PDB file of C-alpha atoms in Angstrom:
ATOM      1  CA  MET A1302     -18.729  24.110  54.267  1.00 46.00           C
ATOM      2  CA  THR A1303     -21.885  22.188  53.628  1.00 49.00           C
ATOM      3  CA  SER A1304     -21.481  22.125  49.842  1.00 50.00           C
ATOM      4  CA  THR A1305     -17.824  21.051  50.102  1.00 49.00           C
ATOM      5  CA  ALA A1306     -18.696  18.249  52.497  1.00 48.00           C
ATOM      6  CA  ARG A1307     -21.326  17.006  50.104  1.00 50.00           C
ATOM      7  CA  ARG A1308     -18.985  16.960  47.092  1.00 50.00           C
ATOM      8  CA  ARG A1309     -16.291  14.791  48.647  1.00 53.00           C
ATOM      9  CA  PRO A1310     -18.291  11.568  48.975  1.00 60.00           C
ATOM     10  CA  TYR A1311     -19.367  11.843  45.339  1.00 56.00           C
ATOM     11  CA  GLY A1312     -15.759  12.261  44.217  1.00 59.00           C
ATOM     12  CA  VAL A1313     -14.657   9.316  46.323  1.00 67.00           C
ATOM     13  CA  ARG A1314     -17.384   7.132  44.846  1.00 76.00           C
ATOM     14  CA  THR A1315     -16.573   8.038  41.249  1.00 79.00           C
ATOM     15  CA  ALA A1316     -12.765   7.883  41.553  1.00 79.00           C
ATOM     16  CA  PRO A1317     -12.492   4.085  40.951  1.00 81.00           C
ATOM     17  CA  TYR A1318     -14.591   4.372  37.787  1.00 82.00           C
ATOM     18  CA  ALA A1319     -12.437   7.234  36.554  1.00 84.00           C
ATOM     19  CA  PHE A1320      -9.306   5.129  37.035  1.00 86.00           C
ATOM     20  CA  LEU A1321     -10.910   2.154  35.274  1.00 88.00           C
ATOM     21  CA  LEU A1322     -12.200   4.196  32.346  1.00 90.00           C
ATOM     22  CA  PRO A1323      -8.950   4.263  30.256  1.00 91.00           C
ATOM     23  CA  ALA A1324      -8.424   0.510  30.621  1.00 91.00           C
ATOM     24  CA  THR A1325     -12.071  -0.148  29.822  1.00 92.00           C
ATOM     25  CA  LEU A1326     -11.929   2.002  26.687  1.00 93.00           C
ATOM     26  CA  LEU A1327      -8.766   0.274  25.499  1.00 93.00           C
ATOM     27  CA  PHE A1328     -10.312  -3.145  26.179  1.00 91.00           C
ATOM     28  CA  VAL A1329     -13.441  -2.278  24.222  1.00 92.00           C
ATOM     29  CA  LEU A1330     -11.650  -0.613  21.293  1.00 92.00           C
ATOM     30  CA  PHE A1331      -8.816  -3.096  20.788  1.00 91.00           C
ATOM     31  CA  PHE A1332     -10.284  -6.354  22.097  1.00 88.00           C
ATOM     32  CA  ALA A1333     -14.061  -6.510  22.337  1.00 90.00           C
ATOM     33  CA  LEU A1334     -14.905  -4.603  19.149  1.00 93.00           C
ATOM     34  CA  PRO A1335     -12.459  -6.540  16.898  1.00 91.00           C
ATOM     35  CA  ILE A1336     -13.770  -9.842  18.241  1.00 91.00           C
ATOM     36  CA  GLY A1337     -17.363  -8.759  17.708  1.00 92.00           C
ATOM     37  CA  TYR A1338     -16.576  -7.533  14.201  1.00 93.00           C
ATOM     38  CA  ALA A1339     -14.853 -10.825  13.323  1.00 91.00           C
ATOM     39  CA  VAL A1340     -17.852 -12.816  14.552  1.00 92.00           C
ATOM     40  CA  TRP A1341     -20.173 -10.585  12.516  1.00 93.00           C
ATOM     41  CA  LEU A1342     -18.040 -11.078   9.387  1.00 91.00           C
ATOM     42  CA  SER A1343     -18.151 -14.839   9.872  1.00 92.00           C
ATOM     43  CA  PHE A1344     -21.910 -14.796   9.216  1.00 92.00           C
ATOM     44  CA  ARG A1345     -21.566 -12.775   5.999  1.00 88.00           C
ATOM     45  CA  LYS A1346     -20.448 -13.497   2.440  1.00 85.00           C
ATOM     46  CA  VAL A1347     -19.993 -11.643  -0.843  1.00 81.00           C
ATOM     47  CA  ARG A1348     -22.520 -12.281  -3.602  1.00 75.00           C
ATOM     48  CA  VAL A1349     -21.193 -11.636  -7.121  1.00 72.00           C
ATOM     49  CA  SER A1350     -23.591 -10.720  -9.904  1.00 68.00           C
ATOM     50  CA  GLY A1351     -22.618 -11.303 -13.522  1.00 61.00           C
ATOM     51  CA  LEU A1352     -18.915 -10.836 -14.118  1.00 58.00           C
ATOM     52  CA  GLY A1353     -18.470  -8.969 -10.855  1.00 58.00           C
ATOM     53  CA  LEU A1354     -17.733  -5.688 -12.628  1.00 62.00           C
ATOM     54  CA  GLY A1355     -19.350  -2.353 -12.035  1.00 60.00           C
ATOM     55  CA  SER A1356     -21.048  -0.833  -9.030  1.00 66.00           C
ATOM     56  CA  GLY A1357     -23.447  -3.127  -7.229  1.00 63.00           C
ATOM     57  CA  ALA A1358     -21.996  -6.275  -8.831  1.00 63.00           C
ATOM     58  CA  ARG A1359     -20.510  -7.386  -5.503  1.00 71.00           C
ATOM     59  CA  THR A1360     -22.799  -7.149  -2.504  1.00 79.00           C
ATOM     60  CA  GLU A1361     -22.376  -8.426   1.038  1.00 74.00           C
ATOM     61  CA  VAL A1362     -25.241 -10.641   2.202  1.00 80.00           C
ATOM     62  CA  SER A1363     -25.995 -12.930   5.122  1.00 84.00           C
ATOM     63  CA  ALA A1364     -24.414 -16.381   4.894  1.00 83.00           C
ATOM     64  CA  GLY A1365     -25.906 -18.038   7.955  1.00 85.00           C
ATOM     65  CA  LEU A1366     -23.717 -20.972   8.991  1.00 89.00           C
ATOM     66  CA  GLU A1367     -22.310 -21.499   5.514  1.00 91.00           C
ATOM     67  CA  ASN A1368     -18.819 -20.264   6.403  1.00 91.00           C
ATOM     68  CA  TYR A1369     -18.695 -22.448   9.511  1.00 93.00           C
ATOM     69  CA  THR A1370     -19.841 -25.518   7.572  1.00 93.00           C
ATOM     70  CA  ALA A1371     -17.149 -24.887   4.975  1.00 92.00           C
ATOM     71  CA  ALA A1372     -14.509 -24.446   7.693  1.00 91.00           C
ATOM     72  CA  LEU A1373     -15.454 -27.682   9.476  1.00 91.00           C
ATOM     73  CA  THR A1374     -15.212 -29.616   6.212  1.00 91.00           C
ATOM     74  CA  ASP A1375     -12.029 -27.908   4.990  1.00 90.00           C
ATOM     75  CA  SER A1376      -9.372 -30.601   4.623  1.00 91.00           C
ATOM     76  CA  GLU A1377      -6.507 -28.085   4.760  1.00 91.00           C
ATOM     77  CA  LEU A1378      -7.739 -26.638   8.057  1.00 91.00           C
ATOM     78  CA  LEU A1379      -8.202 -30.093   9.575  1.00 92.00           C
ATOM     79  CA  SER A1380      -4.769 -31.204   8.372  1.00 92.00           C
ATOM     80  CA  GLY A1381      -3.245 -28.102   9.929  1.00 91.00           C
ATOM     81  CA  ALA A1382      -4.984 -28.895  13.213  1.00 92.00           C
ATOM     82  CA  LEU A1383      -3.504 -32.422  13.185  1.00 93.00           C
ATOM     83  CA  ARG A1384      -0.037 -31.043  12.511  1.00 93.00           C
ATOM     84  CA  VAL A1385      -0.415 -28.632  15.434  1.00 93.00           C
ATOM     85  CA  LEU A1386      -1.461 -31.515  17.699  1.00 92.00           C
ATOM     86  CA  GLY A1387       1.703 -33.403  16.774  1.00 92.00           C
ATOM     87  CA  TYR A1388       3.738 -30.249  17.298  1.00 93.00           C
ATOM     88  CA  GLY A1389       2.134 -29.668  20.696  1.00 92.00           C
ATOM     89  CA  ALA A1390       2.753 -33.264  21.777  1.00 92.00           C
ATOM     90  CA  ILE A1391       6.478 -32.505  21.493  1.00 93.00           C
ATOM     91  CA  VAL A1392       6.584 -28.899  22.676  1.00 94.00           C
ATOM     92  CA  VAL A1393       4.432 -28.928  25.824  1.00 93.00           C
ATOM     93  CA  PRO A1394       5.998 -31.916  27.667  1.00 94.00           C
ATOM     94  CA  ALA A1395       9.553 -30.937  26.693  1.00 94.00           C
ATOM     95  CA  MET A1396       9.151 -27.277  27.617  1.00 94.00           C
ATOM     96  CA  LEU A1397       7.407 -27.846  30.949  1.00 93.00           C
ATOM     97  CA  GLY A1398       9.726 -30.720  31.854  1.00 94.00           C
ATOM     98  CA  LEU A1399      12.828 -28.607  31.267  1.00 95.00           C
ATOM     99  CA  ALA A1400      11.276 -25.620  33.048  1.00 94.00           C
ATOM    100  CA  LEU A1401      10.512 -27.730  36.121  1.00 93.00           C
ATOM    101  CA  LEU A1402      13.970 -29.323  36.055  1.00 93.00           C
ATOM    102  CA  PHE A1403      15.756 -25.967  35.804  1.00 92.00           C
ATOM    103  CA  ALA A1404      13.576 -24.471  38.542  1.00 92.00           C
ATOM    104  CA  LEU A1405      14.339 -27.355  40.905  1.00 90.00           C
ATOM    105  CA  MET A1406      18.054 -27.120  40.149  1.00 89.00           C
ATOM    106  CA  LEU A1407      18.120 -23.361  40.760  1.00 88.00           C
ATOM    107  CA  ASP A1408      16.237 -23.832  44.014  1.00 84.00           C
ATOM    108  CA  SER A1409      18.880 -26.259  45.263  1.00 80.00           C
ATOM    109  CA  GLU A1410      21.178 -25.150  48.052  1.00 74.00           C
ATOM    110  CA  ARG A1411      24.270 -26.344  46.157  1.00 74.00           C
ATOM    111  CA  VAL A1412      23.727 -24.290  43.019  1.00 72.00           C
ATOM    112  CA  ARG A1413      26.309 -21.631  42.216  1.00 76.00           C
ATOM    113  CA  LEU A1414      25.882 -18.414  40.241  1.00 77.00           C
ATOM    114  CA  ALA A1415      22.101 -18.739  40.485  1.00 77.00           C
ATOM    115  CA  PRO A1416      21.304 -15.158  39.313  1.00 81.00           C
ATOM    116  CA  LEU A1417      23.508 -15.514  36.228  1.00 86.00           C
ATOM    117  CA  THR A1418      22.072 -18.954  35.454  1.00 85.00           C
ATOM    118  CA  ARG A1419      18.516 -17.673  35.798  1.00 85.00           C
ATOM    119  CA  LEU A1420      19.272 -14.845  33.417  1.00 87.00           C
ATOM    120  CA  ALA A1421      20.903 -17.187  30.890  1.00 89.00           C
ATOM    121  CA  ILE A1422      17.864 -19.505  30.883  1.00 89.00           C
ATOM    122  CA  PHE A1423      15.363 -16.665  30.727  1.00 90.00           C
ATOM    123  CA  LEU A1424      17.217 -14.620  28.091  1.00 90.00           C
ATOM    124  CA  PRO A1425      15.906 -16.548  25.025  1.00 91.00           C
ATOM    125  CA  TYR A1426      12.371 -15.551  26.017  1.00 91.00           C
ATOM    126  CA  ALA A1427      13.332 -11.907  25.463  1.00 89.00           C
ATOM    127  CA  VAL A1428      14.256 -12.633  21.838  1.00 89.00           C
ATOM    128  CA  PRO A1429      11.286 -11.936  19.495  1.00 87.00           C
ATOM    129  CA  GLY A1430       9.792 -15.068  17.963  1.00 86.00           C
ATOM    130  CA  VAL A1431      10.500 -14.038  14.375  1.00 88.00           C
ATOM    131  CA  VAL A1432      14.149 -13.278  15.173  1.00 90.00           C
ATOM    132  CA  ALA A1433      14.546 -16.598  16.997  1.00 91.00           C
ATOM    133  CA  ALA A1434      13.005 -18.502  14.082  1.00 91.00           C
ATOM    134  CA  LEU A1435      15.363 -16.766  11.626  1.00 90.00           C
ATOM    135  CA  LEU A1436      18.401 -17.553  13.765  1.00 90.00           C
ATOM    136  CA  TRP A1437      17.504 -21.210  14.130  1.00 92.00           C
ATOM    137  CA  GLY A1438      16.415 -21.425  10.488  1.00 89.00           C
ATOM    138  CA  PHE A1439      19.881 -20.494   9.256  1.00 88.00           C
ATOM    139  CA  LEU A1440      21.419 -22.939  11.728  1.00 89.00           C
ATOM    140  CA  TYR A1441      19.249 -25.637  10.144  1.00 89.00           C
ATOM    141  CA  LEU A1442      20.446 -24.864   6.587  1.00 86.00           C
ATOM    142  CA  PRO A1443      23.318 -27.174   5.551  1.00 82.00           C
ATOM    143  CA  ASP A1444      25.033 -24.525   3.418  1.00 81.00           C
ATOM    144  CA  VAL A1445      25.453 -21.923   6.171  1.00 83.00           C
ATOM    145  CA  SER A1446      25.168 -23.856   9.437  1.00 84.00           C
ATOM    146  CA  PRO A1447      28.378 -24.388  11.433  1.00 86.00           C
ATOM    147  CA  PHE A1448      26.904 -27.588  12.859  1.00 84.00           C
ATOM    148  CA  TYR A1449      26.728 -29.186   9.423  1.00 83.00           C
ATOM    149  CA  PHE A1450      30.308 -28.090   8.765  1.00 82.00           C
ATOM    150  CA  VAL A1451      31.466 -29.870  11.923  1.00 86.00           C
ATOM    151  CA  LEU A1452      29.447 -32.974  11.048  1.00 83.00           C
ATOM    152  CA  ASP A1453      30.946 -33.004   7.562  1.00 81.00           C
ATOM    153  CA  ARG A1454      34.486 -32.734   8.940  1.00 84.00           C
ATOM    154  CA  LEU A1455      33.823 -35.587  11.355  1.00 84.00           C
ATOM    155  CA  GLY A1456      32.339 -37.738   8.606  1.00 82.00           C
ATOM    156  CA  LEU A1457      29.004 -38.011  10.403  1.00 81.00           C
ATOM    157  CA  PRO A1458      25.568 -38.070   8.720  1.00 82.00           C
ATOM    158  CA  GLN A1459      23.923 -34.709   8.113  1.00 80.00           C
ATOM    159  CA  PRO A1460      20.166 -34.945   8.678  1.00 83.00           C
ATOM    160  CA  ASP A1461      17.850 -32.529   6.883  1.00 83.00           C
ATOM    161  CA  LEU A1462      15.965 -30.904   9.759  1.00 84.00           C
ATOM    162  CA  LEU A1463      13.677 -28.919   7.455  1.00 84.00           C
ATOM    163  CA  ASP A1464      12.116 -31.881   5.677  1.00 81.00           C
ATOM    164  CA  GLY A1465       9.695 -34.612   6.749  1.00 76.00           C
ATOM    165  CA  GLY A1466       9.482 -35.765  10.344  1.00 78.00           C
ATOM    166  CA  PRO A1467      12.528 -33.818  11.599  1.00 86.00           C
ATOM    167  CA  LEU A1468      10.668 -30.614  10.713  1.00 89.00           C
ATOM    168  CA  TYR A1469       8.481 -31.101  13.798  1.00 90.00           C
ATOM    169  CA  LEU A1470      11.598 -31.383  15.946  1.00 91.00           C
ATOM    170  CA  ALA A1471      13.100 -28.271  14.328  1.00 91.00           C
ATOM    171  CA  LEU A1472       9.973 -26.202  14.963  1.00 92.00           C
ATOM    172  CA  SER A1473       9.562 -27.609  18.470  1.00 93.00           C
ATOM    173  CA  ASN A1474      13.158 -26.767  19.318  1.00 93.00           C
ATOM    174  CA  ILE A1475      12.534 -23.080  18.541  1.00 93.00           C
ATOM    175  CA  ALA A1476       9.461 -22.973  20.784  1.00 93.00           C
ATOM    176  CA  VAL A1477      11.140 -24.875  23.632  1.00 94.00           C
ATOM    177  CA  TRP A1478      14.263 -22.701  23.429  1.00 93.00           C
ATOM    178  CA  GLY A1479      12.202 -19.525  23.652  1.00 91.00           C
ATOM    179  CA  GLY A1480       9.496 -20.537  26.125  1.00 91.00           C
ATOM    180  CA  THR A1481      11.318 -22.595  28.738  1.00 93.00           C
ATOM    181  CA  GLY A1482      12.765 -19.551  30.503  1.00 92.00           C
ATOM    182  CA  PHE A1483       9.395 -17.907  31.122  1.00 92.00           C
ATOM    183  CA  ASN A1484       7.863 -21.094  32.528  1.00 93.00           C
ATOM    184  CA  MET A1485      10.964 -21.686  34.624  1.00 93.00           C
ATOM    185  CA  ILE A1486      10.641 -18.240  36.226  1.00 92.00           C
ATOM    186  CA  VAL A1487       6.978 -18.896  37.092  1.00 92.00           C
ATOM    187  CA  ILE A1488       7.774 -22.247  38.715  1.00 92.00           C
ATOM    188  CA  TYR A1489      10.923 -20.952  40.420  1.00 91.00           C
ATOM    189  CA  THR A1490       9.013 -18.033  41.948  1.00 91.00           C
ATOM    190  CA  SER A1491       6.483 -20.481  43.350  1.00 90.00           C
ATOM    191  CA  LEU A1492       9.288 -22.602  44.795  1.00 89.00           C
ATOM    192  CA  ARG A1493      10.836 -19.596  46.540  1.00 88.00           C
ATOM    193  CA  SER A1494       7.520 -18.870  48.258  1.00 87.00           C
ATOM    194  CA  ILE A1495       7.544 -22.219  50.105  1.00 85.00           C
ATOM    195  CA  PRO A1496       8.380 -21.642  53.801  1.00 86.00           C
ATOM    196  CA  ALA A1497      11.820 -22.810  54.888  1.00 83.00           C
ATOM    197  CA  GLU A1498      10.233 -24.556  57.895  1.00 85.00           C
ATOM    198  CA  VAL A1499       8.728 -27.138  55.544  1.00 84.00           C
ATOM    199  CA  TYR A1500      12.178 -28.147  54.289  1.00 82.00           C
ATOM    200  CA  GLU A1501      13.623 -28.210  57.792  1.00 83.00           C
ATOM    201  CA  ALA A1502      10.858 -30.499  59.014  1.00 86.00           C
ATOM    202  CA  ALA A1503      11.408 -32.828  56.051  1.00 82.00           C
ATOM    203  CA  LYS A1504      15.163 -32.968  56.737  1.00 83.00           C
ATOM    204  CA  LEU A1505      14.519 -33.814  60.384  1.00 82.00           C
ATOM    205  CA  ASP A1506      12.364 -36.704  59.188  1.00 79.00           C
ATOM    206  CA  GLY A1507      15.295 -37.995  57.136  1.00 80.00           C
ATOM    207  CA  ALA A1508      14.183 -36.859  53.674  1.00 79.00           C
ATOM    208  CA  GLY A1509      16.918 -36.355  51.095  1.00 81.00           C
ATOM    209  CA  PRO A1510      17.055 -33.749  48.302  1.00 80.00           C
ATOM    210  CA  LEU A1511      15.347 -36.061  45.800  1.00 83.00           C
ATOM    211  CA  GLN A1512      12.542 -36.952  48.209  1.00 86.00           C
ATOM    212  CA  ILE A1513      12.029 -33.289  49.075  1.00 84.00           C
ATOM    213  CA  ALA A1514      11.793 -32.426  45.390  1.00 84.00           C
ATOM    214  CA  LEU A1515       9.347 -35.217  44.533  1.00 84.00           C
ATOM    215  CA  ARG A1516       7.162 -35.192  47.650  1.00 86.00           C
ATOM    216  CA  ILE A1517       7.219 -31.544  48.723  1.00 86.00           C
ATOM    217  CA  LYS A1518       8.354 -29.143  46.026  1.00 88.00           C
ATOM    218  CA  ILE A1519       6.512 -30.543  43.013  1.00 88.00           C
ATOM    219  CA  PRO A1520       3.150 -31.026  44.801  1.00 87.00           C
ATOM    220  CA  MET A1521       3.337 -27.541  46.309  1.00 87.00           C
ATOM    221  CA  VAL A1522       4.004 -25.865  42.954  1.00 88.00           C
ATOM    222  CA  ALA A1523       1.171 -27.750  41.246  1.00 86.00           C
ATOM    223  CA  PRO A1524      -0.849 -24.515  40.702  1.00 85.00           C
ATOM    224  CA  SER A1525       2.114 -22.999  38.866  1.00 88.00           C
ATOM    225  CA  LEU A1526       2.426 -26.129  36.743  1.00 90.00           C
ATOM    226  CA  VAL A1527      -1.256 -25.866  35.859  1.00 87.00           C
ATOM    227  CA  LEU A1528      -0.813 -22.210  34.923  1.00 86.00           C
ATOM    228  CA  THR A1529       2.219 -22.841  32.717  1.00 90.00           C
ATOM    229  CA  PHE A1530       0.495 -25.802  31.063  1.00 89.00           C
ATOM    230  CA  PHE A1531      -2.510 -23.589  30.364  1.00 85.00           C
ATOM    231  CA  PHE A1532      -0.345 -20.900  28.747  1.00 87.00           C
ATOM    232  CA  SER A1533       1.590 -23.512  26.749  1.00 89.00           C
ATOM    233  CA  ILE A1534      -1.585 -25.049  25.326  1.00 87.00           C
ATOM    234  CA  ILE A1535      -2.829 -21.647  24.151  1.00 87.00           C
ATOM    235  CA  ALA A1536       0.542 -20.775  22.588  1.00 88.00           C
ATOM    236  CA  THR A1537       0.680 -24.149  20.825  1.00 89.00           C
ATOM    237  CA  LEU A1538      -2.769 -23.787  19.283  1.00 87.00           C
ATOM    238  CA  GLN A1539      -1.818 -20.314  18.043  1.00 88.00           C
ATOM    239  CA  VAL A1540       1.552 -21.239  16.509  1.00 91.00           C
ATOM    240  CA  PHE A1541       2.245 -18.959  13.552  1.00 92.00           C
ATOM    241  CA  ASN A1542       5.623 -17.189  13.704  1.00 89.00           C
ATOM    242  CA  GLU A1543       7.894 -20.229  13.539  1.00 90.00           C
ATOM    243  CA  PRO A1544       6.438 -22.039  10.499  1.00 92.00           C
ATOM    244  CA  THR A1545       5.776 -18.765   8.664  1.00 92.00           C
ATOM    245  CA  THR A1546       9.374 -17.615   9.160  1.00 91.00           C
ATOM    246  CA  LEU A1547      10.833 -20.982   8.110  1.00 90.00           C
ATOM    247  CA  LYS A1548       8.583 -21.283   5.059  1.00 90.00           C
ATOM    248  CA  PRO A1549      10.976 -19.447   2.658  1.00 89.00           C
ATOM    249  CA  LEU A1550      13.775 -21.824   3.723  1.00 86.00           C
ATOM    250  CA  THR A1551      12.014 -25.091   2.898  1.00 86.00           C
ATOM    251  CA  ASN A1552       9.267 -26.500   0.707  1.00 86.00           C
ATOM    252  CA  SER A1553       8.016 -28.732   3.526  1.00 87.00           C
ATOM    253  CA  VAL A1554       6.153 -25.857   5.189  1.00 89.00           C
ATOM    254  CA  SER A1555       3.045 -24.958   3.203  1.00 89.00           C
ATOM    255  CA  THR A1556       1.066 -21.741   3.443  1.00 89.00           C
ATOM    256  CA  THR A1557      -1.564 -23.661   5.447  1.00 90.00           C
ATOM    257  CA  TRP A1558       0.763 -25.618   7.743  1.00 92.00           C
ATOM    258  CA  SER A1559      -1.045 -24.427  10.891  1.00 92.00           C
ATOM    259  CA  PRO A1560      -4.660 -23.274  11.364  1.00 93.00           C
ATOM    260  CA  LEU A1561      -3.617 -19.648  11.865  1.00 93.00           C
ATOM    261  CA  MET A1562      -1.560 -19.774   8.685  1.00 93.00           C
ATOM    262  CA  LYS A1563      -4.675 -21.021   6.900  1.00 93.00           C
ATOM    263  CA  VAL A1564      -6.638 -18.079   8.309  1.00 93.00           C
ATOM    264  CA  TYR A1565      -3.938 -15.648   7.158  1.00 93.00           C
ATOM    265  CA  GLN A1566      -3.807 -17.203   3.688  1.00 93.00           C
ATOM    266  CA  ASP A1567      -7.576 -17.027   3.213  1.00 91.00           C
ATOM    267  CA  ALA A1568      -7.829 -13.474   4.543  1.00 91.00           C
ATOM    268  CA  PHE A1569      -4.845 -11.846   2.794  1.00 91.00           C
ATOM    269  CA  GLY A1570      -3.916 -14.337   0.090  1.00 88.00           C
ATOM    270  CA  LYS A1571      -7.339 -15.186  -1.305  1.00 88.00           C
ATOM    271  CA  GLY A1572      -9.105 -12.079   0.007  1.00 86.00           C
ATOM    272  CA  ASP A1573     -11.913 -14.114   1.608  1.00 88.00           C
ATOM    273  CA  ILE A1574     -12.150 -12.374   4.975  1.00 91.00           C
ATOM    274  CA  HIS A1575     -15.518 -13.957   5.749  1.00 92.00           C
ATOM    275  CA  ALA A1576     -14.229 -17.533   5.586  1.00 92.00           C
ATOM    276  CA  ALA A1577     -11.118 -16.476   7.513  1.00 92.00           C
ATOM    277  CA  ALA A1578     -13.289 -14.892  10.218  1.00 93.00           C
ATOM    278  CA  ALA A1579     -15.274 -18.122  10.607  1.00 94.00           C
ATOM    279  CA  GLN A1580     -12.076 -20.166  10.882  1.00 94.00           C
ATOM    280  CA  ALA A1581     -10.599 -17.746  13.426  1.00 93.00           C
ATOM    281  CA  THR A1582     -13.793 -17.899  15.484  1.00 93.00           C
ATOM    282  CA  LEU A1583     -13.680 -21.703  15.490  1.00 93.00           C
ATOM    283  CA  ILE A1584     -10.037 -21.681  16.586  1.00 92.00           C
ATOM    284  CA  ALA A1585     -10.902 -19.280  19.415  1.00 90.00           C
ATOM    285  CA  LEU A1586     -13.836 -21.477  20.490  1.00 91.00           C
ATOM    286  CA  VAL A1587     -11.694 -24.627  20.495  1.00 89.00           C
ATOM    287  CA  THR A1588      -9.018 -22.835  22.525  1.00 87.00           C
ATOM    288  CA  LEU A1589     -11.640 -21.596  24.980  1.00 86.00           C
ATOM    289  CA  LEU A1590     -13.245 -25.031  25.386  1.00 88.00           C
ATOM    290  CA  LEU A1591      -9.926 -26.808  25.877  1.00 84.00           C
ATOM    291  CA  SER A1592      -8.722 -24.204  28.367  1.00 81.00           C
ATOM    292  CA  PHE A1593     -11.993 -24.206  30.292  1.00 82.00           C
ATOM    293  CA  GLY A1594     -12.123 -28.003  30.371  1.00 82.00           C
ATOM    294  CA  PHE A1595      -8.538 -28.291  31.568  1.00 79.00           C
ATOM    295  CA  LEU A1596      -8.923 -25.652  34.276  1.00 78.00           C
ATOM    296  CA  ARG A1597     -12.152 -27.232  35.482  1.00 82.00           C
ATOM    297  CA  ALA A1598     -10.524 -30.672  35.665  1.00 79.00           C
ATOM    298  CA  ALA A1599      -7.531 -29.224  37.524  1.00 75.00           C
ATOM    299  CA  ASN A1600      -9.761 -27.401  40.028  1.00 76.00           C
ATOM    300  CA  ARG A1601     -11.823 -30.529  40.606  1.00 79.00           C
ATOM    301  CA  ARG A1602      -8.695 -32.551  41.299  1.00 73.00           C
ATOM    302  CA  GLN A1603      -7.406 -29.939  43.738  1.00 71.00           C
ATOM    303  CA  LYS A1604     -10.739 -29.978  45.604  1.00 73.00           C
ATOM    304  CA  GLN A1605     -10.618 -33.767  45.830  1.00 71.00           C
ATOM    305  CA  GLU A1606      -7.088 -33.689  47.200  1.00 66.00           C
ATOM    306  CA  ALA A1607      -8.039 -30.962  49.693  1.00 65.00           C
ATOM    307  CA  ALA A1608     -11.013 -33.055  50.849  1.00 67.00           C
ATOM    308  CA  ARG A1609      -8.724 -35.961  51.629  1.00 65.00           C
TER     309      ARG A1609
END
């Protein structure tokens, strides 16, 4: 009796750690260790002796900050970053604006077939990014697209969406089509959590549907808007699937169109994993700094509004 009574508290104390152990091991093996290894590679380089033939001709040595200096002065990486900024300036406002609009419409009392409409808007998010890019890519090709056939029959101009400035719109359309549904669900869920008494009080005060949406619904779902904006920024900085998938269909998309494409090209095209690791680390740091700065600014604004 005494020994059994003494064992139970120990088992109770260790049970949470036992449940956390599998998740911790997976986190360390597939997240922490790869990140640490990439950072370690970013401070290394390969030294070639002679012609680089034979054993010992290629040795890995410390590079210090050489890889980071090369990455910060790499014109292709900087150009890719500028292209991603232009891409994000189109994607983020359009995607969040449509998500908020759809969420407000679905939350309206007059909407019909709301479950079916929600599913139809969310369904593109379930399509893998590569598949979505392939589908839209063939719709952009004049030779196989039904849209160009209709435009030709109507005698209307047929713009080349895979060349020049329209390429940004073509890539942005794929991202907006696939990501709007997820953001809409997040915002719509937040709208459904607002107590009905708030709407009833606003109606008694004479507020119409538009006033309720602008003065009650949107301010109360501000945390969800911040969250979706945060996710959208991260996804924009890490754009890779869409331009990589469309690259075989057009010459306007280079192998270094986005920063992640540049990392992939250096790592697997040129075989320089050390330079690629430094570039990937810089991209992760920029993403972290932007995310942290945005969240801190959003929290500060919420505290100021709460103080008022």
